Amino acid sequence: RGLFVENNERLLQKNIEILSTTTCVQHKVYVQEAPDFVNSIGLRVDIVLQNPNNNPVLDVYALRSWEFFIPFSKDCGADEVCLSDLVLNVKMNERDQSQSPMLVSSKNRRISFTVKVQNKRENAYNAKIIATYSKNLYFSSKGPSDDVKCNLETTEAVSCQVGYPALLTGQEASFDINFDFNFNQLQRLTYVQFEAQSDSKEEYPGDNTVHITFPVQYDSEIILTRDTNIHFYVINPESIVQNEVRSNDDIGPEFNFTLKVSTVNFPVSMVYLTVSFPVSTKENNPLLYLTGVHNEMGSDVSCETRNLVDPLKISEKPYMASFQKENLRGIEELDCKSAACNSFKCLIKDLKRTSHYFLNVTTRIWNGTFAASTFQSLKLTVSTEIETSQPELVIINQKKLPVQITISKPGEKGEVPVGVIVGSVIGGLLLLAALVLLLWKLGFFKSKYDQLMKNAEDDAEAEDLQENEA
């Protein structure tokens, strides 16, 4: 903390001549901006002979070194013992109090804390805040404050000096400190521990520490999109169902789609892409026939298709297909919930930032199934899903994507649902009852009744006259 003015160093060596009288030498020392104002500055003086082998000699039993201590002037009362009481408060900014994980992304990778420390007792010399944090964080910056200075202690600790040379009695210091997430160190739990320290003696150390822990999830920012060669397919009702299949063209039209995996600014080590496609109906009629799975040359995309591509070896030998007449009127979508499916999984490693990865899938639609079945229109759906190797830590917001084609059969009569028939009958009865009630309120039935009663009376009078004449 102290340096000699003569050489600007902590050590000064000079020759002096010792006489029979007292010799006094003055040296000026200046004190640097010292963090320690409680402990005294030490000064040591050593003496040796310039020529120890010549006379005169020093007394063997006499002291040859002395230590002196220069105390600082401290405002700590009459006992000169500084008894401080630091109270620390830390608030995490822009985060609710729920236990849900914080979603971290390249656009949301900073967390900020407002730190307040107050001294309720005697001066706290060299007061500072030590922040220790988890490996998935690094110190980014400190908010604007001239009274607070922060310096890195280690890669996982930062020290912020609050109040120099001391945090006085009743004084409060406040500042904001920012941390950024380290995308090269991903972990589920994040913590930051703040501790208020000083060179004074702390009276109540229990309120000097604040520990903040919260869970996090990382947004991979991966986007999955698709592109298909056709969106609609119309079945010719007059087409002849062909059972002998000699080539893929005999199966039906091509239904090909391309899946694109796009990254933004988040590094991802590994993702899995799963493709599930319907292969048969409940009556075991075939739906889609997988003919190929291709990726770009040199890309880090690898797929395990096993025996799913051309399983019937149609490219090598003819195949006799059979189709059962099936009622598909009540089905709006043929997917993995309403039909049997096959699946294959692809692995993409070491995804680079702002890059695109493509997967091309080629299939054929079994035309015979839809030509022999009864329906008006339905959707044939391929399900795709993407997830990271750590799905609970690194998430994908839109991880499921359907690939659909609409198949229609013109000229097919629609089936009236039972609910529609029952509803129509109930509606007709209600309408009839309403009409009867309206006629009754208008007096229609009363006038008819009066007319009938009058006719009956006239007939009775006529019969009485005839009897009297007789």
Short mmCIF file of C-alpha atoms in Angstrom, two decimals:
data_model
loop_
_atom_site.label_atom_id
_atom_site.label_comp_id
_atom_site.label_asym_id
_atom_site.label_seq_id
_atom_site.Cartn_x
_atom_site.Cartn_y
_atom_site.Cartn_z
CA ARG A 1 0.00 0.00 0.00
CA GLY A 2 2.95 2.33 0.49
CA LEU A 3 5.72 3.34 -1.94
CA PHE A 4 8.88 5.40 -1.47
CA VAL A 5 8.79 8.67 -3.33
CA GLU A 6 12.48 8.41 -4.30
CA ASN A 7 12.21 5.28 -6.42
CA ASN A 8 8.45 4.57 -6.53
CA GLU A 9 9.06 1.12 -5.05
CA ARG A 10 8.37 -0.66 -1.81
CA LEU A 11 12.09 -1.29 -1.15
CA LEU A 12 14.72 1.38 -0.67
CA GLN A 13 18.46 0.60 -0.08
CA LYS A 14 21.04 3.31 0.71
CA ASN A 15 24.48 3.60 2.31
CA ILE A 16 24.84 5.80 5.38
CA GLU A 17 27.79 6.71 7.57
CA ILE A 18 27.41 6.04 11.30
CA LEU A 19 29.06 8.57 13.63
CA SER A 20 29.31 8.88 17.39
CA THR A 21 26.32 11.19 17.30
CA THR A 22 22.77 10.35 16.25
CA THR A 23 22.20 10.11 12.51
CA CYS A 24 18.71 10.98 11.20
CA VAL A 25 17.59 10.28 7.62
CA GLN A 26 14.14 11.26 6.25
CA HIS A 27 12.29 9.34 3.55
CA LYS A 28 8.94 10.28 2.07
CA VAL A 29 6.37 7.56 1.55
CA TYR A 30 3.03 7.96 -0.19
CA VAL A 31 0.04 5.66 0.29
CA GLN A 32 -1.71 4.26 -2.76
CA GLU A 33 -5.47 3.99 -3.12
CA ALA A 34 -5.50 1.23 -0.56
CA PRO A 35 -8.40 -1.16 0.00
CA ASP A 36 -7.30 -1.79 3.59
CA PHE A 37 -7.70 1.13 5.97
CA VAL A 38 -8.10 -0.88 9.15
CA ASN A 39 -4.68 -2.49 9.44
CA SER A 40 -1.62 -0.31 9.91
CA ILE A 41 1.05 0.12 7.25
CA GLY A 42 4.15 -1.84 8.18
CA LEU A 43 7.71 -0.53 7.86
CA ARG A 44 10.82 -2.63 8.35
CA VAL A 45 14.41 -1.33 8.67
CA ASP A 46 17.39 -3.66 8.23
CA ILE A 47 21.07 -2.72 8.70
CA VAL A 48 24.18 -4.59 7.55
CA LEU A 49 27.84 -3.66 7.26
CA GLN A 50 29.08 -2.71 3.86
CA ASN A 51 32.23 -4.81 4.44
CA PRO A 52 31.34 -7.39 7.09
CA ASN A 53 34.85 -8.93 7.02
CA ASN A 54 36.60 -5.70 8.06
CA ASN A 55 36.67 -3.86 11.37
CA PRO A 56 34.71 -2.51 13.07
CA VAL A 57 32.03 -5.20 13.46
CA LEU A 58 28.48 -5.14 14.75
CA ASP A 59 27.56 -6.54 18.13
CA VAL A 60 26.51 -10.14 17.62
CA TYR A 61 23.72 -9.82 20.19
CA ALA A 62 22.39 -6.46 18.99
CA LEU A 63 19.24 -6.10 16.85
CA ARG A 64 19.83 -5.68 13.16
CA SER A 65 16.16 -5.19 12.07
CA TRP A 66 13.20 -3.26 13.42
CA GLU A 67 9.51 -3.17 12.48
CA PHE A 68 7.28 -0.13 12.83
CA PHE A 69 3.52 0.24 12.18
CA ILE A 70 1.85 3.41 11.01
CA PRO A 71 -1.87 3.31 11.83
CA PHE A 72 -4.62 4.98 9.85
CA SER A 73 -6.83 7.48 11.52
CA LYS A 74 -10.24 5.72 11.85
CA ASP A 75 -13.56 7.07 13.00
CA CYS A 76 -14.60 4.06 15.06
CA GLY A 77 -15.14 5.50 18.52
CA ALA A 78 -12.87 5.68 21.50
CA ASP A 79 -11.98 1.98 21.39
CA GLU A 80 -10.70 2.28 17.77
CA VAL A 81 -12.57 -0.98 17.01
CA CYS A 82 -14.85 -0.63 14.01
CA LEU A 83 -18.07 -2.57 14.70
CA SER A 84 -20.23 -2.42 11.58
CA ASP A 85 -23.63 -3.88 10.68
CA LEU A 86 -24.06 -4.37 6.92
CA VAL A 87 -27.55 -5.26 5.67
CA LEU A 88 -27.71 -6.67 2.13
CA ASN A 89 -30.76 -6.75 -0.17
CA VAL A 90 -30.73 -8.16 -3.71
CA LYS A 91 -33.57 -8.16 -6.22
CA MET A 92 -33.58 -9.98 -9.53
CA ASN A 93 -35.00 -7.70 -12.22
CA GLU A 94 -37.54 -8.61 -14.92
CA ARG A 95 -38.48 -12.00 -13.54
CA ASP A 96 -41.67 -13.16 -11.86
CA GLN A 97 -41.75 -15.10 -8.63
CA SER A 98 -43.05 -18.33 -10.17
CA GLN A 99 -41.02 -21.50 -10.17
CA SER A 100 -41.28 -21.95 -13.94
CA PRO A 101 -37.93 -22.11 -15.73
CA MET A 102 -36.54 -19.00 -17.31
CA LEU A 103 -36.38 -19.36 -21.09
CA VAL A 104 -32.94 -18.30 -22.32
CA SER A 105 -32.22 -17.49 -25.96
CA SER A 106 -29.79 -15.45 -27.99
CA LYS A 107 -32.20 -12.52 -27.64
CA ASN A 108 -32.84 -13.12 -23.95
CA ARG A 109 -29.54 -14.10 -22.41
CA ARG A 110 -29.02 -11.37 -19.78
CA ILE A 111 -30.11 -11.27 -16.14
CA SER A 112 -29.81 -8.19 -13.95
CA PHE A 113 -29.79 -7.69 -10.20
CA THR A 114 -30.29 -4.58 -8.12
CA VAL A 115 -27.97 -4.71 -5.11
CA LYS A 116 -28.47 -2.51 -2.02
CA VAL A 117 -26.26 -2.52 1.06
CA GLN A 118 -26.70 -0.35 4.14
CA ASN A 119 -24.42 0.15 7.14
CA LYS A 120 -26.36 0.58 10.43
CA ARG A 121 -23.42 0.80 12.82
CA GLU A 122 -19.88 2.19 12.78
CA ASN A 123 -17.90 2.77 9.62
CA ALA A 124 -17.33 -0.28 7.44
CA TYR A 125 -13.90 0.14 5.90
CA ASN A 126 -13.18 -1.46 2.56
CA ALA A 127 -16.83 -2.50 2.15
CA LYS A 128 -17.43 -4.69 -0.89
CA ILE A 129 -19.91 -7.10 -2.43
CA ILE A 130 -18.62 -10.49 -3.59
CA ALA A 131 -20.81 -12.17 -6.21
CA THR A 132 -20.19 -15.86 -6.87
CA TYR A 133 -22.11 -17.41 -9.76
CA SER A 134 -22.62 -20.73 -11.59
CA LYS A 135 -20.57 -21.81 -14.60
CA ASN A 136 -23.36 -21.09 -17.07
CA LEU A 137 -22.99 -17.36 -16.32
CA TYR A 138 -20.29 -14.77 -16.77
CA PHE A 139 -20.02 -11.23 -15.47
CA SER A 140 -21.13 -8.78 -18.14
CA SER A 141 -21.31 -5.24 -16.79
CA LYS A 142 -22.23 -2.93 -13.95
CA GLY A 143 -24.88 -0.24 -14.11
CA PRO A 144 -23.88 3.44 -14.08
CA SER A 145 -22.52 4.29 -10.64
CA ASP A 146 -19.40 6.33 -9.92
CA ASP A 147 -19.13 5.13 -6.32
CA VAL A 148 -19.00 1.43 -7.16
CA LYS A 149 -16.15 -0.33 -8.95
CA CYS A 150 -16.24 -4.00 -9.95
CA ASN A 151 -13.33 -6.30 -10.80
CA LEU A 152 -13.17 -9.97 -11.67
CA GLU A 153 -11.67 -12.12 -8.94
CA THR A 154 -11.98 -15.43 -10.84
CA THR A 155 -14.02 -16.67 -13.78
CA GLU A 156 -16.85 -17.38 -11.32
CA ALA A 157 -16.56 -14.45 -8.90
CA VAL A 158 -16.64 -10.66 -9.12
CA SER A 159 -15.87 -8.12 -6.38
CA CYS A 160 -17.57 -4.72 -6.25
CA GLN A 161 -16.22 -2.01 -3.95
CA VAL A 162 -19.00 0.04 -2.35
CA GLY A 163 -17.97 3.26 -0.60
CA TYR A 164 -14.30 4.24 -0.48
CA PRO A 165 -12.54 4.31 1.89
CA ALA A 166 -15.50 3.30 4.06
CA LEU A 167 -19.25 2.88 4.02
CA LEU A 168 -20.14 5.38 6.71
CA THR A 169 -22.69 4.99 9.46
CA GLY A 170 -26.22 5.09 8.00
CA GLN A 171 -24.89 5.23 4.44
CA GLU A 172 -26.46 3.10 1.68
CA ALA A 173 -24.95 2.04 -1.62
CA SER A 174 -26.98 0.75 -4.57
CA PHE A 175 -26.01 -0.49 -8.01
CA ASP A 176 -27.13 -2.81 -10.81
CA ILE A 177 -25.01 -5.75 -11.92
CA ASN A 178 -25.53 -7.76 -15.13
CA PHE A 179 -24.67 -11.34 -16.05
CA ASP A 180 -24.93 -13.08 -19.41
CA PHE A 181 -25.56 -16.76 -19.97
CA ASN A 182 -22.64 -18.77 -21.27
CA PHE A 183 -23.95 -20.95 -24.11
CA ASN A 184 -20.86 -23.15 -23.90
CA GLN A 185 -21.83 -24.23 -20.37
CA LEU A 186 -25.45 -25.39 -20.23
CA GLN A 187 -26.95 -26.46 -16.92
CA ARG A 188 -30.40 -26.76 -15.44
CA LEU A 189 -29.96 -24.69 -12.27
CA THR A 190 -28.48 -21.19 -12.17
CA TYR A 191 -27.35 -19.53 -8.98
CA VAL A 192 -25.79 -16.26 -7.88
CA GLN A 193 -24.63 -15.69 -4.31
CA PHE A 194 -24.02 -12.17 -3.01
CA GLU A 195 -22.06 -11.49 0.18
CA ALA A 196 -21.31 -8.16 1.86
CA GLN A 197 -17.84 -7.94 3.43
CA SER A 198 -15.63 -5.31 5.03
CA ASP A 199 -12.45 -5.06 7.08
CA SER A 200 -14.48 -3.94 10.09
CA LYS A 201 -15.91 -6.37 12.61
CA GLU A 202 -19.43 -7.41 11.62
CA GLU A 203 -21.99 -7.46 14.42
CA TYR A 204 -24.79 -9.44 12.67
CA PRO A 205 -23.33 -11.49 9.78
CA GLY A 206 -26.63 -13.33 9.21
CA ASP A 207 -28.01 -10.62 6.89
CA ASN A 208 -24.84 -10.28 4.84
CA THR A 209 -25.59 -13.05 2.34
CA VAL A 210 -28.28 -13.47 -0.34
CA HIS A 211 -28.47 -16.68 -2.38
CA ILE A 212 -30.60 -16.75 -5.55
CA THR A 213 -31.27 -19.99 -7.43
CA PHE A 214 -33.66 -20.53 -10.33
CA PRO A 215 -34.17 -23.12 -13.10
CA VAL A 216 -33.55 -22.31 -16.74
CA GLN A 217 -34.33 -23.76 -20.14
CA TYR A 218 -32.63 -22.82 -23.37
CA ASP A 219 -34.49 -22.01 -26.57
CA SER A 220 -32.61 -23.73 -29.37
CA GLU A 221 -34.28 -21.38 -31.89
CA ILE A 222 -34.46 -24.29 -34.33
CA ILE A 223 -37.12 -23.92 -37.04
CA LEU A 224 -38.57 -26.93 -38.88
CA THR A 225 -40.27 -26.28 -42.24
CA ARG A 226 -41.45 -28.47 -45.11
CA ASP A 227 -42.12 -28.29 -48.83
CA THR A 228 -44.15 -30.80 -50.90
CA ASN A 229 -44.37 -31.48 -54.62
CA ILE A 230 -48.20 -31.72 -54.58
CA HIS A 231 -50.92 -30.55 -52.19
CA PHE A 232 -54.00 -32.12 -53.80
CA TYR A 233 -54.69 -35.38 -55.59
CA VAL A 234 -57.97 -36.25 -57.34
CA ILE A 235 -58.94 -39.91 -57.77
CA ASN A 236 -60.46 -40.75 -61.15
CA PRO A 237 -63.64 -42.71 -60.31
CA GLU A 238 -63.48 -44.49 -63.66
CA SER A 239 -59.89 -45.64 -63.25
CA ILE A 240 -59.23 -49.37 -63.20
CA VAL A 241 -57.60 -50.77 -60.09
CA GLN A 242 -54.28 -52.27 -61.11
CA ASN A 243 -53.19 -55.20 -58.98
CA GLU A 244 -49.99 -56.15 -60.74
CA VAL A 245 -47.25 -53.69 -59.84
CA ARG A 246 -44.14 -53.81 -62.00
CA SER A 247 -42.68 -50.40 -61.19
CA ASN A 248 -43.27 -47.51 -58.83
CA ASP A 249 -45.37 -45.78 -61.48
CA ASP A 250 -47.93 -48.59 -61.16
CA ILE A 251 -48.40 -47.78 -57.47
CA GLY A 252 -49.67 -44.26 -57.93
CA PRO A 253 -48.54 -40.62 -57.97
CA GLU A 254 -45.39 -39.36 -56.30
CA PHE A 255 -45.76 -37.61 -52.97
CA ASN A 256 -42.38 -36.11 -52.14
CA PHE A 257 -41.51 -33.64 -49.42
CA THR A 258 -38.41 -31.85 -48.16
CA LEU A 259 -37.80 -31.08 -44.49
CA LYS A 260 -35.58 -28.13 -43.66
CA VAL A 261 -33.98 -27.65 -40.23
CA SER A 262 -32.78 -24.07 -39.72
CA THR A 263 -30.64 -22.72 -36.87
CA VAL A 264 -30.23 -19.11 -35.73
CA ASN A 265 -27.68 -18.05 -33.10
CA PHE A 266 -27.84 -20.84 -30.54
CA PRO A 267 -25.24 -23.62 -30.77
CA VAL A 268 -26.82 -27.09 -30.67
CA SER A 269 -24.73 -30.25 -30.51
CA MET A 270 -27.32 -32.81 -31.58
CA VAL A 271 -30.97 -33.11 -32.67
CA TYR A 272 -33.22 -36.03 -33.59
CA LEU A 273 -35.69 -35.79 -36.48
CA THR A 274 -38.44 -38.45 -36.50
CA VAL A 275 -40.66 -39.06 -39.56
CA SER A 276 -43.81 -41.22 -39.18
CA PHE A 277 -45.89 -42.04 -42.26
CA PRO A 278 -49.16 -44.05 -42.60
CA VAL A 279 -48.67 -47.34 -44.41
CA SER A 280 -52.04 -49.12 -44.12
CA THR A 281 -55.68 -48.61 -43.11
CA LYS A 282 -57.62 -50.62 -40.53
CA GLU A 283 -58.63 -53.01 -43.32
CA ASN A 284 -54.93 -53.40 -44.18
CA ASN A 285 -55.16 -51.47 -47.42
CA PRO A 286 -51.81 -49.84 -48.29
CA LEU A 287 -51.51 -46.03 -48.15
CA LEU A 288 -47.94 -44.72 -48.63
CA TYR A 289 -44.97 -46.56 -50.05
CA LEU A 290 -41.53 -45.20 -49.07
CA THR A 291 -39.19 -45.11 -52.06
CA GLY A 292 -36.25 -43.03 -50.81
CA VAL A 293 -34.66 -40.96 -48.01
CA HIS A 294 -31.87 -38.63 -49.10
CA ASN A 295 -29.76 -35.90 -47.50
CA GLU A 296 -27.25 -33.44 -48.87
CA MET A 297 -23.81 -34.73 -49.70
CA GLY A 298 -21.31 -33.98 -46.95
CA SER A 299 -23.96 -32.93 -44.43
CA ASP A 300 -24.08 -34.19 -40.86
CA VAL A 301 -27.51 -35.80 -41.35
CA SER A 302 -27.73 -39.59 -40.96
CA CYS A 303 -30.94 -41.65 -41.01
CA GLU A 304 -31.71 -45.18 -39.88
CA THR A 305 -34.34 -46.51 -42.32
CA ARG A 306 -33.64 -50.25 -41.91
CA ASN A 307 -35.98 -52.11 -44.31
CA LEU A 308 -38.47 -49.26 -44.72
CA VAL A 309 -37.33 -48.10 -48.18
CA ASP A 310 -38.86 -50.21 -51.00
CA PRO A 311 -39.78 -53.04 -48.59
CA LEU A 312 -41.55 -55.06 -51.32
CA LYS A 313 -38.54 -54.79 -53.68
CA ILE A 314 -40.78 -53.53 -56.46
CA SER A 315 -37.74 -52.10 -58.21
CA GLU A 316 -36.41 -55.65 -58.53
CA LYS A 317 -39.48 -57.85 -59.11
CA PRO A 318 -43.24 -57.54 -59.79
CA TYR A 319 -45.68 -57.50 -56.90
CA MET A 320 -49.34 -58.56 -56.80
CA ALA A 321 -51.31 -56.09 -54.68
CA SER A 322 -54.80 -56.66 -53.30
CA PHE A 323 -57.25 -53.94 -52.26
CA GLN A 324 -60.35 -54.40 -50.12
CA LYS A 325 -63.36 -52.16 -50.59
CA GLU A 326 -63.41 -49.94 -47.55
CA ASN A 327 -65.72 -47.21 -46.27
CA LEU A 328 -63.64 -44.16 -45.39
CA ARG A 329 -66.53 -41.67 -45.24
CA GLY A 330 -66.30 -41.13 -41.50
CA ILE A 331 -62.55 -40.43 -41.57
CA GLU A 332 -61.36 -36.88 -42.13
CA GLU A 333 -57.64 -37.60 -41.76
CA LEU A 334 -55.52 -40.69 -42.22
CA ASP A 335 -52.62 -40.26 -39.81
CA CYS A 336 -50.88 -42.31 -37.14
CA LYS A 337 -54.02 -42.18 -34.96
CA SER A 338 -56.38 -43.65 -37.56
CA ALA A 339 -53.92 -45.81 -39.53
CA ALA A 340 -50.86 -48.00 -39.01
CA CYS A 341 -47.56 -46.12 -39.33
CA ASN A 342 -43.88 -46.78 -39.84
CA SER A 343 -41.20 -44.43 -38.51
CA PHE A 344 -37.54 -43.66 -39.05
CA LYS A 345 -35.22 -41.39 -37.11
CA CYS A 346 -32.49 -39.08 -38.37
CA LEU A 347 -29.57 -37.67 -36.41
CA ILE A 348 -28.06 -34.22 -37.03
CA LYS A 349 -24.77 -33.50 -35.24
CA ASP A 350 -22.90 -30.29 -34.46
CA LEU A 351 -25.40 -27.85 -35.89
CA LYS A 352 -23.72 -24.62 -36.90
CA ARG A 353 -25.22 -21.22 -36.30
CA THR A 354 -27.38 -19.67 -39.05
CA SER A 355 -27.29 -22.88 -41.11
CA HIS A 356 -29.80 -25.07 -42.95
CA TYR A 357 -30.04 -28.87 -43.10
CA PHE A 358 -32.24 -30.66 -45.63
CA LEU A 359 -33.85 -34.10 -45.74
CA ASN A 360 -35.65 -35.30 -48.90
CA VAL A 361 -38.28 -38.06 -48.59
CA THR A 362 -39.91 -39.68 -51.66
CA THR A 363 -43.07 -41.80 -51.46
CA ARG A 364 -45.85 -43.14 -53.65
CA ILE A 365 -49.59 -43.04 -52.93
CA TRP A 366 -51.33 -46.39 -53.41
CA ASN A 367 -53.93 -45.37 -55.98
CA GLY A 368 -55.75 -48.72 -55.75
CA THR A 369 -56.72 -48.20 -52.10
CA PHE A 370 -58.51 -44.92 -52.75
CA ALA A 371 -60.03 -46.09 -56.04
CA ALA A 372 -61.61 -49.05 -54.28
CA SER A 373 -62.72 -47.15 -51.17
CA THR A 374 -65.76 -45.00 -50.56
CA PHE A 375 -65.13 -41.39 -49.53
CA GLN A 376 -65.45 -37.83 -50.77
CA SER A 377 -62.38 -36.08 -49.39
CA LEU A 378 -59.75 -36.74 -46.73
CA LYS A 379 -56.24 -35.79 -45.72
CA LEU A 380 -53.26 -38.11 -45.77
CA THR A 381 -50.83 -36.91 -43.08
CA VAL A 382 -47.15 -37.62 -42.43
CA SER A 383 -46.05 -36.66 -38.89
CA THR A 384 -42.61 -35.14 -38.26
CA GLU A 385 -41.08 -34.27 -34.90
CA ILE A 386 -37.73 -32.77 -33.92
CA GLU A 387 -36.10 -32.61 -30.50
CA THR A 388 -32.67 -32.03 -29.04
CA SER A 389 -30.54 -34.61 -27.25
CA GLN A 390 -31.48 -32.83 -23.97
CA PRO A 391 -35.19 -32.07 -24.52
CA GLU A 392 -35.79 -30.97 -20.92
CA LEU A 393 -32.91 -28.48 -21.02
CA VAL A 394 -32.74 -27.34 -24.65
CA ILE A 395 -36.21 -27.02 -26.08
CA ILE A 396 -37.73 -26.48 -29.51
CA ASN A 397 -40.89 -24.38 -29.48
CA GLN A 398 -42.50 -25.85 -32.60
CA LYS A 399 -41.22 -29.40 -32.61
CA LYS A 400 -44.11 -31.09 -34.45
CA LEU A 401 -44.96 -30.42 -38.07
CA PRO A 402 -47.56 -32.29 -40.19
CA VAL A 403 -46.99 -32.90 -43.90
CA GLN A 404 -50.39 -33.28 -45.58
CA ILE A 405 -51.97 -33.95 -48.93
CA THR A 406 -55.71 -33.71 -49.61
CA ILE A 407 -57.18 -36.62 -51.61
CA SER A 408 -60.65 -36.23 -53.13
CA LYS A 409 -62.94 -38.48 -55.14
CA PRO A 410 -65.48 -36.53 -57.25
CA GLY A 411 -68.89 -38.05 -57.92
CA GLU A 412 -68.97 -39.97 -54.68
CA LYS A 413 -72.20 -39.56 -52.72
CA GLY A 414 -71.87 -38.30 -49.22
CA GLU A 415 -73.26 -40.24 -46.33
CA VAL A 416 -75.82 -38.41 -44.23
CA PRO A 417 -74.88 -38.78 -40.59
CA VAL A 418 -77.40 -40.28 -38.16
CA GLY A 419 -77.19 -37.15 -36.04
CA VAL A 420 -78.37 -35.03 -38.96
CA ILE A 421 -81.41 -37.31 -39.51
CA VAL A 422 -82.38 -37.30 -35.84
CA GLY A 423 -81.92 -33.55 -35.68
CA SER A 424 -84.13 -33.04 -38.74
CA VAL A 425 -86.95 -35.15 -37.27
CA ILE A 426 -86.81 -33.34 -33.95
CA GLY A 427 -86.72 -30.00 -35.73
CA GLY A 428 -89.80 -30.94 -37.83
CA LEU A 429 -91.80 -31.98 -34.76
CA LEU A 430 -90.89 -28.77 -32.96
CA LEU A 431 -91.94 -26.74 -36.01
CA LEU A 432 -95.29 -28.57 -36.18
CA ALA A 433 -95.94 -28.00 -32.48
CA ALA A 434 -95.14 -24.30 -32.87
CA LEU A 435 -97.56 -24.03 -35.84
CA VAL A 436 -100.38 -25.71 -33.88
CA LEU A 437 -99.79 -23.40 -30.92
CA LEU A 438 -99.89 -20.35 -33.20
CA LEU A 439 -103.21 -21.42 -34.81
CA TRP A 440 -104.69 -22.06 -31.39
CA LYS A 441 -103.74 -18.59 -30.18
CA LEU A 442 -105.31 -17.06 -33.32
CA GLY A 443 -108.61 -18.84 -32.54
CA PHE A 444 -108.57 -21.09 -35.57
CA PHE A 445 -109.61 -24.17 -33.66
CA LYS A 446 -112.31 -22.25 -31.68
CA SER A 447 -114.09 -20.93 -34.77
CA LYS A 448 -114.15 -24.41 -36.30
CA TYR A 449 -115.58 -25.78 -33.06
CA ASP A 450 -118.35 -23.15 -32.92
CA GLN A 451 -119.29 -23.84 -36.53
CA LEU A 452 -119.55 -27.58 -35.87
CA MET A 453 -121.73 -26.98 -32.79
CA LYS A 454 -124.08 -24.69 -34.77
CA ASN A 455 -124.45 -27.24 -37.56
CA ALA A 456 -125.30 -29.89 -35.03
CA GLU A 457 -128.04 -27.73 -33.47
CA ASP A 458 -129.56 -26.98 -36.89
CA ASP A 459 -129.70 -30.68 -37.73
CA ALA A 460 -131.42 -31.41 -34.42
CA GLU A 461 -134.12 -28.74 -35.02
CA ALA A 462 -134.78 -30.06 -38.51
CA GLU A 463 -135.35 -33.58 -37.17
CA ASP A 464 -137.79 -32.24 -34.53
CA LEU A 465 -139.87 -30.42 -37.19
CA GLN A 466 -140.08 -33.53 -39.31
CA GLU A 467 -141.29 -35.60 -36.38
CA ASN A 468 -143.99 -33.00 -35.50
CA GLU A 469 -145.29 -32.87 -39.08
CA ALA A 470 -145.54 -36.57 -39.13
#
